[in-house]
CSV table of N, CA, C and O in Angstrom, one decimal:
chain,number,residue,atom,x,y,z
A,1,UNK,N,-2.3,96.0,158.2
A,1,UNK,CA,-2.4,96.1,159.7
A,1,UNK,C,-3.5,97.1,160.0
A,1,UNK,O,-3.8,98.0,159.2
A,2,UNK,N,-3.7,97.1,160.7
A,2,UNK,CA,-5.0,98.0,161.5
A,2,UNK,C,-4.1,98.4,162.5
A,2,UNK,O,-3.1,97.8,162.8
A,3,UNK,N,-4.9,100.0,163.1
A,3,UNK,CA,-4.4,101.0,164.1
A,3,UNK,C,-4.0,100.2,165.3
A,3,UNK,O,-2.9,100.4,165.9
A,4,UNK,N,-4.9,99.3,165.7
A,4,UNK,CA,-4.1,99.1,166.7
A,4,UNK,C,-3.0,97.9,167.0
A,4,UNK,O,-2.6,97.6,168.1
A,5,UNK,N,-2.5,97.1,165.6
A,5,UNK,CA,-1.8,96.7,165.3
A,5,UNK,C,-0.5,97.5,165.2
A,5,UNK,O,0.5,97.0,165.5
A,6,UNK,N,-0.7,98.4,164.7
A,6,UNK,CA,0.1,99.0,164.8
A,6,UNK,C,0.7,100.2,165.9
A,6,UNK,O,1.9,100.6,165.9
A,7,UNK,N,-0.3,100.5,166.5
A,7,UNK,CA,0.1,101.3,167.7
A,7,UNK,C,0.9,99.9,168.5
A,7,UNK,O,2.1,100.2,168.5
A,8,UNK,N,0.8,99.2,168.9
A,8,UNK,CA,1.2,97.7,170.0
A,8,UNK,C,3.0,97.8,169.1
A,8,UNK,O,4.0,98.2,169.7
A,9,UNK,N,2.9,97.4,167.5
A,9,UNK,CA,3.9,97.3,167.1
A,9,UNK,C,5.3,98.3,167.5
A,9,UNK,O,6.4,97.9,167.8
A,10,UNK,N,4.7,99.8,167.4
A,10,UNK,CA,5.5,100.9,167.4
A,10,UNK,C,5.4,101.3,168.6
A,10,UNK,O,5.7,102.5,168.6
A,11,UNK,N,5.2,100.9,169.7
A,11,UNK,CA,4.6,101.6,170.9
A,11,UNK,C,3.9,102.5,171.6
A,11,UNK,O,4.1,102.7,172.8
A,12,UNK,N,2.9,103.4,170.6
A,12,UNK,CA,2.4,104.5,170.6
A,12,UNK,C,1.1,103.8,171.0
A,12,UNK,O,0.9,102.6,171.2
A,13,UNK,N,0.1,105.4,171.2
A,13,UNK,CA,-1.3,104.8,171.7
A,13,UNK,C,-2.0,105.4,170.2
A,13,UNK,O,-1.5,106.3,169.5
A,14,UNK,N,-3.4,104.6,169.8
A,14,UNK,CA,-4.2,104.6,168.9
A,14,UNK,C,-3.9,105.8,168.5
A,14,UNK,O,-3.3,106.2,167.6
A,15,UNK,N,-4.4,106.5,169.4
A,15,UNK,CA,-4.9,108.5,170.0
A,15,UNK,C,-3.7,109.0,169.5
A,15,UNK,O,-3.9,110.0,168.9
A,16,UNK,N,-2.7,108.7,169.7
A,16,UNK,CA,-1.5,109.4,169.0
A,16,UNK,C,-1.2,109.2,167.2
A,16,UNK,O,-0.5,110.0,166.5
A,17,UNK,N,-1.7,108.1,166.7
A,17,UNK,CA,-1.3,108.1,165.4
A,17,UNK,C,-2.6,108.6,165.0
A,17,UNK,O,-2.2,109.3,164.1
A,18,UNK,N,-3.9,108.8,165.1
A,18,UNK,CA,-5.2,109.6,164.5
A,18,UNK,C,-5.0,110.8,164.7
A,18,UNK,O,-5.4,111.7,164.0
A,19,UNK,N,-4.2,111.1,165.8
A,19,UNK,CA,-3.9,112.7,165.8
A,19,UNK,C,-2.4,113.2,164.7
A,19,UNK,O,-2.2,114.2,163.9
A,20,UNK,N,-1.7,112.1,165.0
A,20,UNK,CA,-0.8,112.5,163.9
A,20,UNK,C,-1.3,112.9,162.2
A,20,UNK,O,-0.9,113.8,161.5
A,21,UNK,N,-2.3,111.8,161.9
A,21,UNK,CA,-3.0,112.1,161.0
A,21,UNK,C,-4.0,112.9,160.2
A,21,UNK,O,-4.2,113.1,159.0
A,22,UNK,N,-4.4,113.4,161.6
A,22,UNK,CA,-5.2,114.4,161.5
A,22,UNK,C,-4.2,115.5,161.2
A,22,UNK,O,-4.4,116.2,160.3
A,23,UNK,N,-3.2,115.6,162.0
A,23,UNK,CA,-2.8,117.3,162.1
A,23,UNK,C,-1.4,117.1,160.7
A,23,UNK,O,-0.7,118.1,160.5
A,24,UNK,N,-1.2,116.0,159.9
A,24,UNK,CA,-0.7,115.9,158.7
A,24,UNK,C,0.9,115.6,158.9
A,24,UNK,O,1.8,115.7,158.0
A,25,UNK,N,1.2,115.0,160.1
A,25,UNK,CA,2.5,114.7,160.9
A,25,UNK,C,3.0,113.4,159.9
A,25,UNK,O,4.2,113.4,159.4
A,26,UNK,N,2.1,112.5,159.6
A,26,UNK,CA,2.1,111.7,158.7
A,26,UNK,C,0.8,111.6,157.6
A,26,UNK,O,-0.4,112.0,157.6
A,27,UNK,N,1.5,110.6,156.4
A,27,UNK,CA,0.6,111.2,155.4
A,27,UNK,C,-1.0,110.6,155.6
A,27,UNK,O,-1.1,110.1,156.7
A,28,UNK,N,-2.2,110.7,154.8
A,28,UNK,CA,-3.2,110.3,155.5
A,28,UNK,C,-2.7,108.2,155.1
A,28,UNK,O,-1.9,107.6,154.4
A,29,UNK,N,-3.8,107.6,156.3
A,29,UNK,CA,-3.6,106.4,155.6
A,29,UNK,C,-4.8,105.8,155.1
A,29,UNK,O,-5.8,106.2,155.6
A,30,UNK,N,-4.8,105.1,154.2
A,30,UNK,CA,-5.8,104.6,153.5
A,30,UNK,C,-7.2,103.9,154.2
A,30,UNK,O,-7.1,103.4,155.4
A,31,UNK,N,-8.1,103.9,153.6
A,31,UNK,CA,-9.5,102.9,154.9
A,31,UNK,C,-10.1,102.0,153.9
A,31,UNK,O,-10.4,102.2,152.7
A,32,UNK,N,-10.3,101.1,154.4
A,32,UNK,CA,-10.8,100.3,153.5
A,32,UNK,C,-12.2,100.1,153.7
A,32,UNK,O,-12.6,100.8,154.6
A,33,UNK,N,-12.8,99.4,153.3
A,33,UNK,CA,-14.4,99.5,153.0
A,33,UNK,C,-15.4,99.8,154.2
A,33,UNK,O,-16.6,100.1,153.9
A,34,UNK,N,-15.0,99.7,155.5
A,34,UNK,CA,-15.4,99.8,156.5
A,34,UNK,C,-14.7,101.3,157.3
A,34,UNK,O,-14.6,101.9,158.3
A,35,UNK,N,-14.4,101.3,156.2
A,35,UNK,CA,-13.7,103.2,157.3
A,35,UNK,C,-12.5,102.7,157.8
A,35,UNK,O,-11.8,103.7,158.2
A,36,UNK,N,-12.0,101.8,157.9
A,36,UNK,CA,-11.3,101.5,159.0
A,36,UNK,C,-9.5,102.0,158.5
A,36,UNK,O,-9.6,102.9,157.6
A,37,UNK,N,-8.9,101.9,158.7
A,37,UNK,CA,-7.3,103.0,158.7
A,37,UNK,C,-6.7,100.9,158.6
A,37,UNK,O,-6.9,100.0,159.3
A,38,UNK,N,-5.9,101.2,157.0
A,38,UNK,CA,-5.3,100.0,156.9
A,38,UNK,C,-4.1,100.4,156.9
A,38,UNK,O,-4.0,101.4,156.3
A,39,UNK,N,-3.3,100.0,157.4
A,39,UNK,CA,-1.3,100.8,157.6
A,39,UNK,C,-0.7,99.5,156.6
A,39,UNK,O,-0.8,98.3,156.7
A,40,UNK,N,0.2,100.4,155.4
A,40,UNK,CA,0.8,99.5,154.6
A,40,UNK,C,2.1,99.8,155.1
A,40,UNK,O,2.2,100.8,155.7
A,41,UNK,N,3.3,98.9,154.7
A,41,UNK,CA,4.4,98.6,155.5
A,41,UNK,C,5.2,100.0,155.3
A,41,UNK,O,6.1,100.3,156.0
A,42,UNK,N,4.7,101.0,153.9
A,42,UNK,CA,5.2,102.4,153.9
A,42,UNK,C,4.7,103.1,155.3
A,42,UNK,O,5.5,103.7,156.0
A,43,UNK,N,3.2,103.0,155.7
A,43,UNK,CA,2.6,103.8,156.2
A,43,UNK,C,3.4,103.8,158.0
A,43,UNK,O,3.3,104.8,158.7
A,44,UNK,N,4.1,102.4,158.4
A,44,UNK,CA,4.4,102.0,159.5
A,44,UNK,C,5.7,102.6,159.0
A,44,UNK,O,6.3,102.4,160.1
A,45,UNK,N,6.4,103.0,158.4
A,45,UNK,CA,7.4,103.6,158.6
A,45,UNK,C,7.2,105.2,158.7
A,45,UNK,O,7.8,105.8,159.5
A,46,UNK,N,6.6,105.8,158.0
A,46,UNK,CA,6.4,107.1,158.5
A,46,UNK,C,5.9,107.2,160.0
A,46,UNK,O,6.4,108.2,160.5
A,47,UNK,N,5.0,106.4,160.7
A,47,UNK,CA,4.6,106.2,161.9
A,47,UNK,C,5.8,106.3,162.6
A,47,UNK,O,5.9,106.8,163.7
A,48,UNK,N,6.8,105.7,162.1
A,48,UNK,CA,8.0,105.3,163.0
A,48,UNK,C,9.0,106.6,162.6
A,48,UNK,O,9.9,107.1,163.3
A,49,UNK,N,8.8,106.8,162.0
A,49,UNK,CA,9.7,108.2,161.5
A,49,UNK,C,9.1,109.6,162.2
A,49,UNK,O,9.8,110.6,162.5
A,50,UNK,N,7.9,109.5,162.4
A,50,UNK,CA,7.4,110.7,163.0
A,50,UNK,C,7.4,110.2,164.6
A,50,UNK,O,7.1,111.1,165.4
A,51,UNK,N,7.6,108.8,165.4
A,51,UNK,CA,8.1,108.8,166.7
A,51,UNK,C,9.3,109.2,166.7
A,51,UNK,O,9.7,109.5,167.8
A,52,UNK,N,10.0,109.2,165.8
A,52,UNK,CA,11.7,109.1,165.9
A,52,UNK,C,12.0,110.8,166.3
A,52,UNK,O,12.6,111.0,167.3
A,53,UNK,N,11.6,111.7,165.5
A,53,UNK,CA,11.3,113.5,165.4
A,53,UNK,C,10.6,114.0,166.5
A,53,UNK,O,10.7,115.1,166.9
A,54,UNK,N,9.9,113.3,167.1
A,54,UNK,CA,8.9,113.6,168.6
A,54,UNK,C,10.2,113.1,169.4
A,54,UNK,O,10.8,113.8,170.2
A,55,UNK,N,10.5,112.1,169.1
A,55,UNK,CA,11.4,112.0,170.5
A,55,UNK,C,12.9,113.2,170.3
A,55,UNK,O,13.7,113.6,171.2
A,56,UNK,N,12.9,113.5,169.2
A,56,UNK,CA,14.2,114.3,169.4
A,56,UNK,C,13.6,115.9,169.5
A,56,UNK,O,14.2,116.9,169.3
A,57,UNK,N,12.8,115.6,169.7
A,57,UNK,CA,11.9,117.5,170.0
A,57,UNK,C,11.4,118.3,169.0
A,57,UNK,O,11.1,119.5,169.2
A,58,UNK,N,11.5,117.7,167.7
A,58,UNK,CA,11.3,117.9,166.3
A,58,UNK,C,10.0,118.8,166.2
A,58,UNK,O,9.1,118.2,166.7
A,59,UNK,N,9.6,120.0,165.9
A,59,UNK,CA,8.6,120.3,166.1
A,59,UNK,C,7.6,120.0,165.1
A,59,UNK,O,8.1,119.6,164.1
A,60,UNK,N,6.0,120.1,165.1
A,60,UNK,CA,5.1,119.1,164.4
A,60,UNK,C,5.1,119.7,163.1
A,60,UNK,O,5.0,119.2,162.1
A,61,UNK,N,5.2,121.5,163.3
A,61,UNK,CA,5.4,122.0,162.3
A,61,UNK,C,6.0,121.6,161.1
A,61,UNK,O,5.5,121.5,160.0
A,62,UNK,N,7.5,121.5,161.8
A,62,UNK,CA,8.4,121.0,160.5
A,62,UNK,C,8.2,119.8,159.8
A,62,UNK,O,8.4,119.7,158.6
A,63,UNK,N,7.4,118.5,161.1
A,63,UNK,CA,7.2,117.8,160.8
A,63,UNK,C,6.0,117.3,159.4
A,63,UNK,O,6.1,116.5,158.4
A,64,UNK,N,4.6,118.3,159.9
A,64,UNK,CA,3.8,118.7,158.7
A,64,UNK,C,4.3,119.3,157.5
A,64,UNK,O,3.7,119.0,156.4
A,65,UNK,N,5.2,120.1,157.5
A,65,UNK,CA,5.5,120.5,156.2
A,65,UNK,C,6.8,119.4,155.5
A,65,UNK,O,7.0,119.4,154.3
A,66,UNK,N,7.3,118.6,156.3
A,66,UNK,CA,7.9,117.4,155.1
A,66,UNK,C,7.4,116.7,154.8
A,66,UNK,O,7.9,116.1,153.8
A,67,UNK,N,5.9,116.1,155.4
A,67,UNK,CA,5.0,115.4,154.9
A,67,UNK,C,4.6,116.1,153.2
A,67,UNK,O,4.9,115.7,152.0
A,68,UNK,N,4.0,117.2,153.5
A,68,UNK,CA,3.1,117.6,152.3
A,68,UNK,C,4.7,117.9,151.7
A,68,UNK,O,4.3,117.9,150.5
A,69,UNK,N,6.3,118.1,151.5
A,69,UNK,CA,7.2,117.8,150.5
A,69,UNK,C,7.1,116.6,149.8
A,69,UNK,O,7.1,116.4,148.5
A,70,UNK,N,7.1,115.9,150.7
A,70,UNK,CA,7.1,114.6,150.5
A,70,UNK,C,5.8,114.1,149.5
A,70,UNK,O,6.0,113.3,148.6
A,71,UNK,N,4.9,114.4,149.6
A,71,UNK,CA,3.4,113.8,149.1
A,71,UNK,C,3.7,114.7,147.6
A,71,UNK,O,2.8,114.5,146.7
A,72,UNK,N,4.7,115.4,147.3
A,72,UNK,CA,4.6,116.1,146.1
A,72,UNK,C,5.5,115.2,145.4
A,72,UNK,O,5.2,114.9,144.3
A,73,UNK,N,6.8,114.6,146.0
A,73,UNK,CA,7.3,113.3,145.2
A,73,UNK,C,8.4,114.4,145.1
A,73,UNK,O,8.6,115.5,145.7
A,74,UNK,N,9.3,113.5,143.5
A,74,UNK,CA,10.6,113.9,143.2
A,74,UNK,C,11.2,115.3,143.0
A,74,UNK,O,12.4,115.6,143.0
A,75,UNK,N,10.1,116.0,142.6
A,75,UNK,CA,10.1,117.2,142.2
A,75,UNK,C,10.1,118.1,143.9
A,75,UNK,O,10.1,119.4,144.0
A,76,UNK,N,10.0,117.5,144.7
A,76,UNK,CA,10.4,118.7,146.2
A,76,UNK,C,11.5,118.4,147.0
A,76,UNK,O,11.8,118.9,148.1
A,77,UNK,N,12.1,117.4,146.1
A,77,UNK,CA,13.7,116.7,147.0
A,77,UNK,C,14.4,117.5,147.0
A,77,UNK,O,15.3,117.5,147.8
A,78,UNK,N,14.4,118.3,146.2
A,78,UNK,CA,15.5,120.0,146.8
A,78,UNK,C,15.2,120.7,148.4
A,78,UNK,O,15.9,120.7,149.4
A,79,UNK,N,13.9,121.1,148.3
A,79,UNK,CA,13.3,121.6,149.5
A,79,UNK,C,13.0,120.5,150.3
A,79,UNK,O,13.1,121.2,151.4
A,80,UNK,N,12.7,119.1,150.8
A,80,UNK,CA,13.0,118.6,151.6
A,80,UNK,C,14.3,118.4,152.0
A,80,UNK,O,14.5,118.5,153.3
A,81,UNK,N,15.3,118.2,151.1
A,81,UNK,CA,16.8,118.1,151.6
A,81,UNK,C,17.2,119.4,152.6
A,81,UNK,O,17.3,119.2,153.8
A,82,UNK,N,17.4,120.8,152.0
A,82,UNK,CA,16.8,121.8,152.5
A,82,UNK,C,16.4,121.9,154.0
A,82,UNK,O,17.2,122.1,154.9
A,83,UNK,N,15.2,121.7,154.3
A,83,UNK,CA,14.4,121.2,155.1
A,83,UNK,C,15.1,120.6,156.2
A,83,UNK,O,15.4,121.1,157.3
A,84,UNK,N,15.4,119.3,155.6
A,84,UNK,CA,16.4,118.6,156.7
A,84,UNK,C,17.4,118.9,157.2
A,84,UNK,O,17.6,118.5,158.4
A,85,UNK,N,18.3,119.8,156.4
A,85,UNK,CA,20.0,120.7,156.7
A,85,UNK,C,19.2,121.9,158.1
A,85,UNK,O,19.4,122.2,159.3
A,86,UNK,N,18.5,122.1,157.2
A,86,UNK,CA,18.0,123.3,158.5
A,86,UNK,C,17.9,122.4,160.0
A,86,UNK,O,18.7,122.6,161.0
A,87,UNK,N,16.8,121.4,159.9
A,87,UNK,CA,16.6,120.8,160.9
A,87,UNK,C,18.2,119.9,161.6
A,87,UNK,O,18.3,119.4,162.7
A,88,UNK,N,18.8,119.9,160.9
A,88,UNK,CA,20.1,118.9,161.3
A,88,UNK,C,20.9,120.1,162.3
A,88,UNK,O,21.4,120.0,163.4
A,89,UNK,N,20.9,121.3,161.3
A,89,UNK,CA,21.5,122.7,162.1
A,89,UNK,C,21.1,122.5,163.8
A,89,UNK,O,21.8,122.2,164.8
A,90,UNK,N,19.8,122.8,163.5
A,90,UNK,CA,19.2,123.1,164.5
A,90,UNK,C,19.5,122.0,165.9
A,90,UNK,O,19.6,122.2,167.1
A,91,UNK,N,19.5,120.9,165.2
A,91,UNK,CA,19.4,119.8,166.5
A,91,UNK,C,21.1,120.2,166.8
A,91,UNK,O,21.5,120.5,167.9
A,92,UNK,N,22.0,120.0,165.6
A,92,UNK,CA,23.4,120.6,166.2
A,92,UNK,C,23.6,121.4,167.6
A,92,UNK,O,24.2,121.1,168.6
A,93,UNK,N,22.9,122.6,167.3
A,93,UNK,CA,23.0,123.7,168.0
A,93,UNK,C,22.1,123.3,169.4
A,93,UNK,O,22.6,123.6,170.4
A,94,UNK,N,20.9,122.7,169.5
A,94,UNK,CA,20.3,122.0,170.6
A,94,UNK,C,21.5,121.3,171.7
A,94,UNK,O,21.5,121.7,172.8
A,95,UNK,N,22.6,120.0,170.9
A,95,UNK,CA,23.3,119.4,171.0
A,95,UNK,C,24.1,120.2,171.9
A,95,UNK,O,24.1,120.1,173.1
A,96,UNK,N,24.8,121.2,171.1
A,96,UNK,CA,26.3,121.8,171.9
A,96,UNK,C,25.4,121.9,172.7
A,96,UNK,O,25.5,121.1,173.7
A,97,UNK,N,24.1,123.3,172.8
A,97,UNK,CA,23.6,124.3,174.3
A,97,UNK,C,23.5,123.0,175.4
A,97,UNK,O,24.0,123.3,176.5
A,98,UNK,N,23.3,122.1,175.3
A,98,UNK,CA,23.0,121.1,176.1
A,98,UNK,C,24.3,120.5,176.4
A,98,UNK,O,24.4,120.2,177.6
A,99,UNK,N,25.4,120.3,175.8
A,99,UNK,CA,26.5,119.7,176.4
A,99,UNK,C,27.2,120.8,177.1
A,99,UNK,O,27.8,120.5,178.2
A,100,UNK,N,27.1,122.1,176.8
A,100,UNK,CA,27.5,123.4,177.7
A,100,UNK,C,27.2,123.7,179.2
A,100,UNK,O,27.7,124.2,180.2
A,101,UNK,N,25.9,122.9,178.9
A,101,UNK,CA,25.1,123.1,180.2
A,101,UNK,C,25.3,121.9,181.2
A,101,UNK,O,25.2,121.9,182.4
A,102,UNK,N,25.5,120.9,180.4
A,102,UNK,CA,26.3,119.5,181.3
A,102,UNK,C,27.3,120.2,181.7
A,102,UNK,O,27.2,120.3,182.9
A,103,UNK,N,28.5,120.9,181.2
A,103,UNK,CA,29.3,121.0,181.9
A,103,UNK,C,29.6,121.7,182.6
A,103,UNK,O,30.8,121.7,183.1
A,104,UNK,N,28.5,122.8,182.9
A,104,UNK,CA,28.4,123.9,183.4
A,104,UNK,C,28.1,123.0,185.4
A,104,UNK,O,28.6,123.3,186.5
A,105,UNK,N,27.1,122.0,184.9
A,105,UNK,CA,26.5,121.4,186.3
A,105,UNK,C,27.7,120.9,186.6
A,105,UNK,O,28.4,121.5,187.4
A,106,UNK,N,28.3,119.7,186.0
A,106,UNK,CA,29.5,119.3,186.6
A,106,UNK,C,30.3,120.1,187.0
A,106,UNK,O,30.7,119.9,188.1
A,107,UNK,N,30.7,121.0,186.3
A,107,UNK,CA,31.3,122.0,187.3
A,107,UNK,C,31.2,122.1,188.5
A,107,UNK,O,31.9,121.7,189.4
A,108,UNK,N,29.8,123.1,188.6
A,108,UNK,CA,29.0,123.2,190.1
A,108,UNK,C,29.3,121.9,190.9
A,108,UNK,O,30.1,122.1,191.9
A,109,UNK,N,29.0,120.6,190.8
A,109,UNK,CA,28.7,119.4,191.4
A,109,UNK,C,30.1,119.2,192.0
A,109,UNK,O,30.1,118.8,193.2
A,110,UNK,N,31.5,119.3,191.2
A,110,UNK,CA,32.8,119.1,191.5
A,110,UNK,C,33.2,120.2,192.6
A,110,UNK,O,34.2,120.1,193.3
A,111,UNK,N,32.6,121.1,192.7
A,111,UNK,CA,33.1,122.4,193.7
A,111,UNK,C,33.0,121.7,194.9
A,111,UNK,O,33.3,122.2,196.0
């Protein structure tokens, strides 16, 4: 598939997966004889895995550094697992502050 087969597929704009690629969000993708960015059905899932982390507020940081675990293979599944507990923490704790604060409004709203 080509970029913008795949931007339409995943719902993103071109401009967002060349930037993803650029800044290492996802891994690079391959070009074939014309330069052109060919997306193999791995590459459309990391696309879809790095919308999935943007929509939950994932920051790009973390998200660049699981790429380059990842691009090292078997031998970094400690430190991405790692990686991910941290980030799972984290969204936990996002989770509660955010349900605290729902119920802080409803409170108010019930008065």
């Amino acid at each position: 598939m080509n970029i913008q087969q795949v931007a339409k597929k995943v719902s993103l704009s071109t401009d967002t997966i060349r930037r993803w690629e650029r800044l290492g969000m996802i891994p690079p993708i391959t070009r074939n004889s014309d330069g052109l960015r060919t997306f193999t059905d791995e590459d459309i899932r990391w696309v879809e895995h790095a919308k999935l982390l943007n929509m939950m507020n994932v920051s790009s940081d973390f998200q660049i550094e699981y790429v380059k675990l990842a691009m090292l293979g078997n031998k970094a599944i400690p430190a991405r697992l790692s990686l991910l507990q941290e980030q799972l923490d984290q969204l936990k704790e996002d989770h509660q502050r955010l349900t605290d604060q729902i119920n802080e409004m409803e409170k108010t709203v019930e008065k």
